[in-house]
XYZ file of C-alpha atoms in Angstrom:
758
model
C 137.380 54.935 -31.514
C 140.919 54.068 -30.627
C 143.428 56.123 -29.399
C 146.066 55.396 -31.911
C 143.795 56.795 -34.131
C 142.856 53.158 -35.914
C 141.163 53.626 -38.906
C 138.733 51.033 -39.174
C 136.015 50.978 -41.239
C 133.240 54.166 -40.235
C 130.438 55.027 -42.461
C 127.743 57.022 -40.787
C 123.984 56.568 -40.222
C 122.246 57.234 -43.418
C 118.653 58.060 -42.798
C 115.657 58.868 -45.207
C 112.390 61.464 -43.800
C 109.925 61.729 -45.386
C 109.038 65.031 -44.230
C 106.423 67.449 -42.573
C 104.441 68.529 -45.543
C 103.208 72.176 -45.914
C 100.122 72.846 -45.098
C 99.843 72.998 -49.480
C 99.610 69.369 -49.414
C 98.362 69.008 -46.893
C 94.691 66.525 -46.368
C 92.044 67.368 -49.080
C 89.209 69.876 -47.382
C 87.688 68.419 -44.572
C 85.082 71.163 -42.294
C 85.926 72.358 -38.597
C 83.123 72.849 -35.808
C 84.014 75.636 -33.710
C 81.457 77.079 -31.320
C 80.784 79.286 -29.493
C 77.728 80.762 -27.306
C 75.716 77.814 -29.405
C 76.006 78.219 -32.454
C 78.380 76.349 -35.038
C 80.966 76.892 -37.920
C 82.142 75.220 -40.773
C 85.490 76.454 -42.201
C 86.996 75.135 -45.458
C 90.162 74.272 -45.783
C 91.144 73.802 -48.919
C 93.251 76.313 -50.898
C 92.531 78.180 -53.856
C 94.072 78.424 -56.536
C 96.679 80.009 -54.953
C 97.185 78.004 -51.979
C 96.897 81.264 -49.821
C 94.890 80.946 -46.191
C 93.656 83.090 -43.530
C 92.686 82.104 -40.063
C 91.601 84.370 -36.676
C 94.435 85.875 -34.793
C 92.485 84.420 -31.792
C 91.371 81.677 -32.396
C 93.718 79.231 -34.936
C 91.411 76.970 -35.295
C 89.677 79.243 -37.840
C 91.075 78.629 -41.920
C 90.199 79.493 -45.145
C 90.415 79.934 -48.385
C 89.764 83.709 -48.474
C 90.158 86.519 -46.672
C 87.485 87.222 -44.157
C 85.798 87.441 -40.287
C 86.227 85.214 -38.188
C 82.907 83.676 -37.709
C 83.466 83.146 -34.104
C 85.693 86.408 -32.927
C 84.933 88.789 -36.044
C 88.365 90.099 -35.799
C 89.433 90.657 -39.739
C 91.392 87.429 -41.025
C 95.430 86.989 -40.948
C 97.450 85.391 -44.164
C 99.314 82.591 -43.052
C 103.330 83.022 -42.926
C 104.110 80.730 -45.408
C 100.766 78.857 -46.855
C 102.057 79.288 -50.299
C 106.433 79.673 -51.366
C 104.517 81.028 -54.440
C 102.575 84.101 -52.808
C 105.881 85.828 -51.001
C 104.031 89.732 -50.874
C 101.420 89.832 -48.381
C 98.086 91.540 -49.495
C 96.751 94.946 -47.440
C 94.611 96.009 -49.728
C 92.025 95.651 -46.487
C 94.615 97.682 -44.621
C 95.265 100.427 -46.795
C 91.278 100.067 -46.439
C 91.134 100.749 -43.458
C 93.575 102.373 -43.677
C 91.266 105.451 -45.682
C 88.211 104.737 -44.255
C 90.343 105.955 -40.704
C 91.248 109.133 -42.802
C 87.698 109.779 -43.803
C 86.437 108.756 -40.515
C 88.774 111.395 -38.778
C 88.213 113.718 -40.882
C 84.141 114.127 -40.866
C 85.074 113.647 -37.583
C 86.860 116.082 -36.094
C 84.381 119.213 -37.337
C 81.211 117.351 -35.886
C 82.771 116.595 -31.894
C 83.282 120.489 -32.124
C 79.770 121.124 -33.124
C 78.360 118.917 -30.629
C 80.848 119.928 -27.475
C 80.369 123.584 -27.872
C 77.692 123.924 -25.764
C 79.579 122.667 -23.069
C 82.493 125.229 -23.792
C 79.181 128.007 -23.055
C 79.123 128.146 -26.878
C 75.324 127.941 -27.481
C 75.441 128.650 -31.061
C 78.909 127.216 -32.394
C 79.427 129.447 -35.849
C 75.908 131.004 -35.632
C 74.157 127.612 -35.312
C 70.859 127.674 -34.072
C 70.292 123.617 -32.166
C 68.270 121.958 -35.231
C 70.063 123.135 -38.025
C 73.584 122.109 -36.015
C 70.892 119.050 -35.749
C 70.742 118.438 -40.141
C 74.606 119.240 -39.933
C 75.956 116.899 -37.479
C 73.070 114.207 -39.219
C 74.591 114.743 -42.939
C 78.593 114.678 -40.706
C 77.392 111.431 -38.464
C 76.245 109.344 -41.493
C 78.952 108.937 -43.765
C 81.563 107.750 -40.273
C 78.742 105.366 -39.126
C 77.681 103.424 -42.220
C 80.249 104.014 -44.370
C 83.543 104.433 -41.944
C 82.419 101.510 -39.694
C 80.971 99.467 -42.568
C 83.701 96.786 -41.911
C 81.775 97.189 -37.432
C 78.169 96.816 -38.338
C 79.386 93.522 -40.560
C 80.893 92.074 -38.121
C 77.881 92.651 -35.507
C 75.668 91.769 -37.953
C 77.910 88.022 -38.312
C 77.967 87.930 -34.652
C 74.069 88.127 -34.118
C 72.950 85.386 -37.798
C 75.409 83.220 -36.458
C 74.769 82.701 -31.822
C 77.975 83.995 -31.323
C 78.241 86.988 -29.058
C 81.693 89.293 -29.320
C 83.351 92.988 -29.072
C 81.702 93.350 -31.874
C 77.431 92.292 -30.637
C 78.891 94.758 -27.367
C 80.074 97.494 -29.760
C 77.268 96.894 -32.821
C 75.185 97.868 -29.972
C 76.167 100.759 -28.442
C 76.713 103.065 -32.128
C 73.258 101.113 -33.408
C 71.666 102.867 -30.511
C 73.203 105.833 -30.822
C 72.628 106.753 -34.232
C 68.575 105.836 -34.640
C 68.474 107.565 -31.736
C 69.886 110.443 -33.108
C 68.751 110.102 -36.202
C 64.678 109.780 -34.939
C 65.884 112.655 -32.769
C 66.542 115.029 -35.644
C 63.503 113.755 -38.504
C 60.876 112.792 -36.068
C 61.483 115.109 -32.499
C 57.522 115.218 -31.892
C 58.128 111.604 -30.841
C 60.187 112.744 -27.884
C 58.975 113.294 -25.153
C 59.452 116.852 -23.279
C 61.878 115.930 -21.512
C 63.379 114.841 -24.076
C 64.387 118.356 -25.919
C 66.348 121.208 -25.239
C 64.851 125.286 -25.243
C 64.282 125.406 -29.295
C 62.707 122.335 -28.786
C 65.137 120.368 -30.208
C 66.288 117.401 -28.821
C 69.556 116.611 -28.084
C 72.084 113.702 -30.429
C 74.624 112.112 -30.182
C 75.897 111.411 -33.448
C 78.707 112.972 -32.713
C 79.474 109.706 -29.515
C 78.387 107.370 -32.086
C 81.259 108.523 -34.811
C 84.456 108.876 -32.805
C 83.553 104.809 -31.505
C 83.377 103.998 -35.017
C 86.962 105.596 -35.568
C 88.724 104.621 -33.100
C 87.581 100.881 -33.472
C 88.851 101.697 -36.870
C 92.180 102.952 -35.191
C 92.496 99.872 -32.877
C 91.589 97.025 -35.878
C 93.937 98.679 -37.824
C 96.712 99.525 -35.477
C 95.760 95.090 -34.503
C 96.286 94.192 -38.618
C 99.571 96.050 -39.158
C 100.714 94.012 -35.570
C 99.897 90.775 -37.184
C 101.809 91.180 -40.231
C 105.064 92.279 -38.955
C 105.461 88.920 -37.892
C 104.816 87.215 -40.757
C 107.844 90.243 -41.694
C 110.459 87.500 -40.868
C 109.114 84.980 -42.609
C 108.501 87.378 -46.011
C 112.158 87.183 -46.588
C 112.642 84.233 -45.506
C 110.518 83.104 -48.909
C 111.823 86.030 -50.944
C 115.801 83.618 -50.727
C 113.252 80.804 -52.634
C 114.017 81.418 -56.692
C 110.840 81.329 -58.369
C 112.508 79.128 -61.521
C 115.149 76.733 -61.773
C 117.924 75.607 -64.800
C 116.841 71.836 -65.469
C 118.522 69.140 -67.181
C 117.455 66.762 -69.811
C 118.641 63.190 -70.400
C 120.506 64.757 -73.414
C 121.993 66.836 -71.846
C 119.978 69.838 -72.715
C 119.335 72.805 -70.497
C 115.647 74.853 -69.460
C 114.235 77.558 -67.296
C 111.591 75.575 -65.906
C 108.516 77.144 -63.179
C 110.267 75.779 -59.879
C 106.609 74.044 -59.143
C 107.334 72.014 -61.935
C 110.195 70.492 -60.866
C 110.044 66.437 -58.970
C 112.185 64.561 -56.306
C 115.195 63.381 -59.014
C 115.460 65.541 -61.497
C 118.513 67.282 -62.127
C 119.625 71.261 -61.885
C 121.713 73.384 -62.944
C 123.210 76.173 -60.916
C 124.593 78.670 -61.975
C 128.089 80.820 -60.289
C 125.596 83.199 -58.685
C 122.134 81.765 -58.706
C 120.102 80.238 -55.565
C 120.085 76.828 -54.699
C 116.086 76.402 -56.169
C 115.715 73.393 -54.019
C 117.118 70.807 -51.623
C 119.301 68.588 -53.339
C 122.749 66.237 -53.889
C 125.554 67.374 -56.006
C 127.070 65.063 -59.324
C 129.139 67.265 -60.961
C 131.549 69.927 -60.374
C 132.395 71.779 -57.256
C 132.059 75.840 -55.476
C 131.794 76.789 -52.688
C 128.221 78.339 -51.224
C 126.415 80.699 -49.205
C 124.714 78.303 -46.116
C 125.034 81.431 -43.276
C 120.441 81.184 -44.393
C 121.307 78.564 -42.574
C 123.855 77.402 -40.273
C 124.890 81.716 -39.856
C 128.191 80.357 -40.461
C 129.797 83.788 -43.233
C 132.292 81.221 -44.559
C 131.219 79.555 -47.764
C 131.057 76.215 -47.387
C 132.373 73.734 -49.719
C 130.537 71.574 -51.970
C 131.616 68.765 -54.483
C 129.814 65.970 -56.092
C 127.738 64.168 -53.472
C 127.754 66.927 -50.880
C 123.921 67.804 -49.828
C 123.041 71.170 -50.671
C 119.667 73.532 -49.320
C 117.469 75.563 -51.223
C 117.380 79.017 -50.708
C 122.118 79.576 -49.791
C 123.552 80.999 -52.901
C 126.122 79.641 -55.102
C 130.139 80.965 -55.558
C 131.602 80.813 -58.663
C 131.086 77.259 -59.074
C 128.967 75.982 -61.382
C 127.541 73.022 -60.681
C 124.356 70.128 -61.344
C 122.439 68.789 -58.588
C 120.232 65.587 -58.032
C 116.266 66.818 -55.823
C 115.670 65.965 -53.090
C 113.154 67.606 -50.782
C 110.860 70.044 -53.393
C 108.045 72.462 -52.955
C 107.228 71.646 -48.794
C 109.438 69.104 -48.487
C 112.484 71.723 -48.579
C 113.785 72.484 -45.042
C 113.720 76.297 -45.971
C 109.654 75.620 -46.706
C 110.074 73.301 -43.223
C 111.168 76.446 -41.455
C 108.297 78.892 -42.978
C 105.401 76.060 -42.041
C 106.915 75.715 -37.971
C 106.623 79.336 -37.900
C 103.159 79.202 -39.090
C 101.588 76.637 -37.009
C 103.275 78.149 -34.171
C 101.272 80.518 -34.902
C 97.795 79.524 -35.326
C 98.581 77.499 -31.709
C 97.478 78.619 -28.120
C 98.854 78.297 -24.576
C 96.827 77.429 -21.461
C 96.904 81.067 -20.780
C 95.206 81.954 -23.819
C 92.773 79.492 -23.601
C 91.956 80.354 -20.008
C 91.455 84.319 -21.913
C 88.755 82.517 -24.700
C 86.138 80.785 -22.019
C 86.874 84.510 -19.672
C 85.649 85.707 -23.005
C 82.752 83.853 -24.002
C 81.288 84.363 -20.804
C 81.888 88.360 -20.545
C 79.936 89.592 -23.229
C 76.886 87.720 -22.129
C 77.757 89.669 -18.878
C 77.800 93.530 -19.991
C 75.414 92.737 -21.694
C 73.060 91.723 -19.062
C 74.772 94.374 -17.162
C 73.515 96.683 -19.882
C 70.209 95.369 -19.021
C 69.384 95.914 -15.286
C 71.884 99.449 -16.105
C 69.274 100.534 -18.559
C 65.970 98.472 -15.515
C 67.884 100.674 -12.583
C 67.864 104.610 -14.378
C 64.271 104.049 -15.587
C 62.866 103.239 -12.425
C 64.873 105.110 -10.133
C 67.096 107.403 -12.316
C 66.056 111.411 -12.586
C 64.087 112.766 -15.557
C 64.621 112.390 -17.964
C 64.622 108.707 -17.349
C 64.792 107.112 -20.441
C 67.863 109.394 -21.932
C 69.768 108.483 -18.499
C 68.422 104.667 -18.906
C 69.367 105.047 -22.977
C 72.947 105.945 -22.806
C 74.663 104.443 -19.330
C 73.212 100.871 -21.572
C 75.256 102.359 -23.917
C 78.280 103.529 -22.375
C 78.511 100.207 -19.987
C 78.348 97.891 -22.894
C 80.627 99.898 -24.775
C 83.211 100.035 -21.893
C 82.685 97.138 -21.817
C 83.892 95.574 -25.303
C 86.870 92.520 -24.724
C 88.916 93.550 -27.475
C 91.325 94.842 -25.451
C 91.329 91.319 -23.461
C 91.286 88.586 -26.822
C 94.197 90.575 -27.958
C 95.699 90.535 -24.388
C 97.518 86.941 -25.135
C 97.262 85.934 -29.295
C 99.530 89.448 -30.067
C 101.493 89.237 -27.648
C 102.679 85.998 -29.129
C 102.173 86.478 -32.376
C 105.439 89.575 -31.553
C 107.705 87.322 -29.704
C 106.960 84.561 -32.458
C 108.215 86.970 -35.548
C 110.685 88.045 -33.174
C 112.380 84.935 -32.552
C 112.624 84.155 -35.394
C 114.510 87.465 -37.170
C 116.825 86.167 -33.816
C 116.655 81.854 -35.697
C 114.942 80.922 -32.378
C 111.379 78.887 -34.341
C 109.155 78.014 -31.386
C 107.458 75.191 -33.034
C 103.536 76.124 -30.581
C 102.464 79.025 -28.499
C 102.974 76.902 -25.768
C 106.278 76.102 -25.891
C 106.849 79.705 -25.068
C 105.420 79.668 -21.890
C 106.725 76.752 -20.713
C 110.352 77.949 -22.024
C 109.835 80.519 -19.066
C 110.166 77.294 -15.753
C 113.328 76.002 -17.798
C 115.613 75.368 -14.651
C 117.452 72.322 -16.513
C 118.499 72.009 -19.600
C 120.102 68.711 -21.203
C 123.057 68.819 -24.263
C 123.708 66.535 -26.740
C 127.527 66.745 -27.197
C 128.053 65.675 -30.677
C 126.811 67.927 -33.347
C 125.298 70.204 -30.957
C 128.331 71.183 -28.036
C 130.644 70.347 -31.314
C 130.264 71.217 -34.238
C 128.921 67.572 -35.290
C 132.566 66.828 -37.132
C 135.982 66.581 -37.490
C 138.624 68.435 -37.488
C 142.759 69.733 -37.012
C 143.323 71.268 -34.458
C 147.221 70.525 -34.212
C 150.148 70.005 -36.455
C 153.566 68.915 -35.121
C 156.415 68.874 -37.682
C 160.358 68.874 -37.034
C 162.712 68.750 -39.930
C 160.961 70.261 -42.557
C 158.213 73.936 -42.876
C 155.019 73.344 -42.122
C 153.584 74.053 -44.524
C 156.291 71.782 -46.951
C 155.025 68.987 -44.818
C 151.487 69.986 -44.409
C 151.311 70.030 -48.321
C 152.685 66.181 -48.233
C 150.481 65.459 -45.893
C 147.494 66.484 -47.421
C 148.758 65.427 -50.399
C 147.911 61.723 -49.693
C 144.779 62.124 -47.842
C 143.358 64.028 -50.584
C 142.760 60.316 -52.613
C 141.712 59.065 -48.945
C 137.755 58.512 -48.229
C 138.283 58.765 -44.371
C 136.323 61.441 -42.107
C 139.502 61.889 -40.643
C 141.878 62.494 -44.138
C 138.478 64.899 -45.400
C 138.943 67.467 -41.900
C 143.289 67.063 -42.677
C 142.616 68.201 -46.479
C 139.997 70.545 -45.516
C 142.274 72.092 -43.275
C 145.384 72.379 -45.245
C 143.063 74.260 -47.813
C 141.702 76.691 -45.448
C 145.712 77.148 -44.467
C 145.677 78.145 -47.936
C 148.132 75.418 -48.688
C 146.870 73.450 -52.412
C 148.196 69.835 -50.961
C 151.005 68.842 -54.284
C 149.592 66.217 -56.392
C 149.186 62.715 -56.422
C 148.162 59.785 -58.862
C 145.824 56.991 -57.534
C 149.277 54.743 -58.997
C 151.772 55.999 -56.656
C 148.488 55.805 -53.877
C 148.723 52.839 -51.080
C 145.982 52.198 -48.242
C 146.022 49.854 -45.542
C 142.493 49.245 -44.335
C 142.149 50.891 -41.151
C 145.888 51.310 -39.758
C 146.760 54.839 -42.787
C 147.729 54.939 -46.172
C 150.842 55.650 -48.004
C 151.990 57.166 -51.146
C 154.522 58.836 -53.343
C 154.648 62.282 -53.333
C 157.614 64.703 -55.402
C 160.330 62.781 -54.869
C 159.421 61.538 -51.206
C 157.585 58.863 -49.726
C 155.310 59.684 -47.199
C 153.255 57.908 -44.378
C 150.200 59.154 -42.915
C 148.095 56.922 -40.257
C 148.355 54.865 -36.580
C 151.348 54.530 -34.477
C 151.084 51.086 -35.653
C 150.962 51.572 -39.058
C 153.824 53.340 -38.736
C 155.516 50.119 -36.582
C 154.787 47.849 -39.599
C 156.335 50.929 -41.211
C 159.912 49.886 -38.957
C 159.209 53.844 -38.227
C 160.498 54.670 -35.189
C 157.407 56.859 -33.170
C 159.004 56.772 -29.478
C 160.002 61.077 -29.797
C 156.211 61.806 -30.705
C 154.616 59.637 -28.129
C 154.570 62.322 -24.765
C 152.890 64.639 -27.434
C 151.191 62.127 -28.101
C 149.685 61.077 -25.066
C 148.661 64.869 -23.924
C 146.627 65.278 -27.020
C 144.425 61.759 -25.864
C 143.736 63.446 -22.781
C 141.864 66.201 -24.523
C 139.756 62.993 -26.749
C 141.467 64.255 -29.870
C 142.895 61.133 -32.331
C 146.374 61.409 -33.154
C 148.089 60.843 -36.851
C 151.191 60.521 -37.939
C 153.188 60.789 -40.518
C 156.717 60.208 -41.372
C 158.878 61.422 -44.729
C 161.284 59.107 -46.026
C 161.013 56.541 -43.565
C 161.738 59.527 -40.751
C 159.504 60.645 -37.910
C 158.263 64.388 -38.965
C 155.389 65.210 -36.845
C 152.218 65.001 -35.320
C 148.178 65.924 -36.564
C 145.591 66.056 -34.412
C 141.800 65.779 -35.155
C 138.969 66.260 -33.146
C 135.510 67.509 -33.717
C 135.950 70.651 -32.536
C 133.713 72.833 -29.695
C 131.822 75.589 -31.734
C 132.849 79.098 -30.870
C 129.378 79.925 -29.895
C 128.886 77.216 -27.144
C 131.027 78.440 -24.125
C 129.349 82.053 -24.033
C 125.609 80.606 -24.290
C 127.278 77.902 -21.231
C 127.977 81.065 -19.110
C 125.036 82.632 -19.995
C 122.290 79.584 -18.667
C 124.508 80.604 -15.999
C 123.827 83.881 -15.208
C 119.897 82.540 -16.141
C 120.158 79.486 -13.408
C 120.132 77.294 -15.591
C 121.141 73.846 -14.358
C 123.281 72.357 -17.394
C 123.685 68.630 -17.963
C 125.740 66.913 -20.848
C 124.008 62.893 -22.038
C 126.218 61.397 -25.200
C 126.703 58.293 -26.212
C 130.105 59.223 -26.749
C 132.848 57.695 -24.711
C 133.480 58.133 -21.175
C 136.979 60.534 -21.802
C 135.487 62.171 -24.394
C 132.596 63.692 -23.281
C 134.278 64.235 -19.580
C 137.011 66.567 -21.519
C 135.057 68.518 -23.192
C 132.709 68.377 -20.480
C 136.131 69.961 -18.262
C 136.906 72.836 -21.015
C 133.716 74.267 -21.231
C 133.088 73.398 -17.520
C 130.258 71.782 -17.857
C 129.939 70.250 -13.657
C 127.345 66.784 -14.699
C 127.900 64.566 -17.688
C 126.229 61.296 -18.652
C 127.982 59.901 -21.467
C 127.875 56.322 -23.024
C 124.117 56.463 -22.648
C 122.243 54.703 -25.980
C 119.013 56.202 -27.585
C 116.455 54.676 -26.491
C 118.077 55.233 -22.333
C 117.689 58.722 -23.180
C 114.801 59.905 -23.354
C 114.977 57.598 -19.406
C 117.350 59.713 -18.176
C 114.992 63.267 -19.324
C 111.774 61.181 -16.801
C 113.792 60.554 -14.880
C 114.925 64.253 -13.853
C 111.235 65.422 -14.855
C 110.621 62.348 -12.226
C 112.933 65.146 -9.398
C 110.947 68.533 -10.346
C 112.855 69.384 -12.646
C 111.309 71.817 -15.649
C 113.900 70.081 -18.089
C 114.971 71.521 -21.972
C 116.686 68.973 -24.073
C 119.057 70.507 -27.063
C 119.999 67.348 -29.466
C 120.447 67.418 -33.213
C 120.739 63.625 -34.380
C 117.737 60.688 -35.148
C 118.937 59.242 -31.662
C 118.460 62.169 -30.026
C 113.837 62.501 -31.320
C 112.599 60.693 -28.499
C 114.717 61.880 -25.635
C 113.366 65.949 -27.712
C 110.157 64.623 -28.003
C 109.953 63.635 -23.577
C 111.630 66.815 -22.781
C 109.669 69.916 -21.822
C 110.338 71.277 -24.541
C 112.579 69.662 -26.924
C 115.246 72.051 -28.621
C 116.015 70.947 -31.982
C 119.500 72.409 -33.958
C 118.760 73.394 -37.048
C 121.624 72.134 -39.085
C 121.050 68.665 -37.317
C 118.625 65.713 -39.241
C 115.070 66.381 -40.093
C 114.094 64.064 -37.587
C 115.435 66.440 -34.625
C 113.885 69.374 -35.767
C 110.052 67.328 -36.432
C 110.148 65.539 -32.493
C 111.459 68.949 -30.694
C 108.646 72.295 -30.654
C 112.086 74.451 -31.040
C 114.327 74.818 -33.225
C 117.752 77.148 -33.678
C 117.903 77.482 -37.561
C 121.830 77.945 -37.063
C 122.858 75.723 -34.390
C 124.062 78.446 -32.772
C 124.025 77.068 -28.348
C 123.138 81.146 -28.013
C 119.900 80.918 -28.940
C 117.899 78.702 -26.187
C 119.125 81.967 -23.664
C 117.014 83.538 -25.764
C 114.568 81.671 -26.200
C 114.461 81.998 -22.415
C 114.794 85.436 -22.094
C 112.126 86.090 -24.643
C 109.727 83.560 -23.012
C 110.265 85.171 -19.768
C 109.603 88.527 -20.749
C 106.906 86.514 -23.045
C 104.664 85.852 -20.449
C 105.095 89.268 -18.260
C 103.782 91.252 -21.125
C 101.116 88.984 -20.785
C 100.257 89.400 -17.596
C 100.670 93.243 -17.957
C 98.531 93.027 -21.060
C 96.431 90.972 -18.547
C 96.424 94.079 -16.270
C 95.330 96.532 -18.955
C 92.181 94.687 -20.047
C 90.535 93.940 -16.671
C 91.990 97.173 -14.860
C 90.250 98.945 -17.732
C 86.910 97.347 -17.641
C 87.291 97.415 -13.760
C 87.191 100.784 -13.264
C 84.917 101.868 -16.757
C 82.344 99.343 -16.574
C 81.147 100.447 -13.443
C 81.940 104.536 -13.883
C 80.206 103.814 -16.896
C 76.936 102.756 -15.180
C 76.733 105.289 -12.941
C 77.270 104.684 -9.789
C 79.055 107.393 -8.911
C 76.600 109.663 -10.344
C 75.131 109.734 -6.272
C 78.196 111.169 -5.108
C 79.380 113.226 -7.905
C 76.874 113.312 -10.239
C 79.408 112.617 -12.511
C 78.546 110.362 -15.757
C 80.331 108.748 -18.696
C 79.051 109.967 -21.983
C 79.230 106.777 -25.123
C 82.136 108.651 -26.777
C 84.639 109.181 -23.490
C 83.274 105.490 -22.832
C 85.051 104.812 -26.455
C 87.821 106.046 -25.863
C 89.024 104.562 -22.876
C 87.878 101.160 -24.563
C 89.889 102.094 -27.497
C 92.899 103.453 -25.343
C 92.501 99.832 -23.556
C 93.109 98.201 -27.158
C 95.578 100.139 -27.841
C 97.782 100.296 -24.949
C 97.611 96.469 -25.531
C 99.357 96.027 -29.200
C 101.428 98.756 -28.289
C 102.459 97.143 -24.826
C 102.649 93.730 -27.504
C 104.925 95.673 -29.217
C 107.724 96.110 -26.710
C 108.401 92.740 -26.851
C 110.104 93.842 -30.983
C 113.370 96.015 -28.373
C 113.984 92.932 -26.069
C 117.861 93.121 -26.525
C 118.072 88.962 -27.259
């Protein structure tokens, strides 16, 4: 751009983008084959009439059109965030059912444990009950816990056997089932048992309390896990609520009718009344208003909208009534794409998750084998009654080794982190992006729209001879008739200062293309434009040249203006740096991240911005096709590179970078090419993403330590290795408690990510 503000014809590049179609508009249903231990499962991905879909938090490749259990691991499927824009409130009937079962389990298990543990405390006849009578009461208390409270567990256990997909519910089902059947036989048919198994009165010891407590604890873990998964969707559900359910459609004859939002098509004309939310993404055809776009941009001030301006679904209309043309509807809107991105992200797995899955797959088989070896060892080498010892310790091994904590270690942390990021305006497209952000040591940033606002704004205004407000009103009065972006910037600055431009008519307005404009305003001849334009009119601008040169060194475009043939002052227009950018740059430096500016703008402009922000390394006048090459060079030096940009020209570099970061206020192509999106376009989100990534990976390592630690310490004890030395054996009930505690510790630890200060 010429430094004397030469107004050459300029048309911003236009682009078309088909948008990323949401899940509800995906291709026809297809089958997904996933296998574990030789089993193959066909999972439908077609949607129901409502479009809602469910997925497994541990196996995101499993997607079904109805609630149920994962065919691989048996975990309860959770709704996919944003699979159906009309279904705002999630169905929590299953969570309520689990809570109801849990309450019953606790109520029956407490007296059951009291009866079973009393003899160990020296109370051989609690409540005056003989051992045989106590056995019948334990049967009555334990049966509903195992069969009804534990119904979901037994169903998943049976499912794992039918499909030959051994998982944590296989271990739980085997342990609980054997304990219950053994105890049932002990009460109903004690004569079947050898004398060594009998009490002094001839009764046989039971393990109803162990089975009941295990079931209750597992149900508690399942309920906590389900609630944790649902909590991560709350931010998305809040976004979904921003979209209205209906819209006012304007027909060709001018009549208006309220129609369901899902019937609105591209090209429809829609009336948006004061205070209503924008139903779709579109462009203003008639009217003017101010729109609250804080949900998208984070800008607290409403944005002026007039004919030709774009509006976004979910943003709130101000006091004006406007007619818009629908350009993106349904899953094509920005709001829908944001929801879809988070839903997609929550159904991806990082490499650390894939490693945990492989370990868990073999772990179940190894544990079953270990339980068999434990039983045989006690049967052949243990004291009398050998069968009882063999049976009890084998069950303890099965329960203690349940890998539910191992399976939850990674996905629960990733899911919580994605929800936390969404609440802070940082959207991760996949779990791998969270993992990679931890290692980023170099951030490459585009200038326009990333470091700066991406649109011209008046930054300075100097005047002599007339009051400043009067001068700005005169200049804005002329510029309001111009279509040039610089003219719009000056008019907008006047409005922001509460100055109403004087009326001007097209009859009085004259424009000299590329140089400037003039008009008769309130009896005064006002000229606005370049130095050359005023010189052609015989106006001397020498008095203002020193100030003009100072602004030019700051990469500002200088606009001269004259009133009644006297040079009255200057205005400076530039693409201003975002208010949040200096803080963002400082935050990245604190993290030890190297920052590079990569831009297609002139070197003078780029270096000016770099000086203001303290950026040491600047690459300017880079062609779009060369940006990706610069990223490759940095990666060739061993750097882990994140690229932040907002335009179509940034898309190749965003895709090439280890982590691409798109501004939510930028183009659709950039958002689709990046793995992280900053919804508000605030660069401070990069620092938040890095902090969240590092905290998440640390959290996952802690979870894996919890999971493996419980198993490493508990399985040998459950197998009875301490018995020869200390006479210590682990009851199946305590094994179940330890197993549940490992899951609870993992879930609780993952939820701590919600308290990280970003």
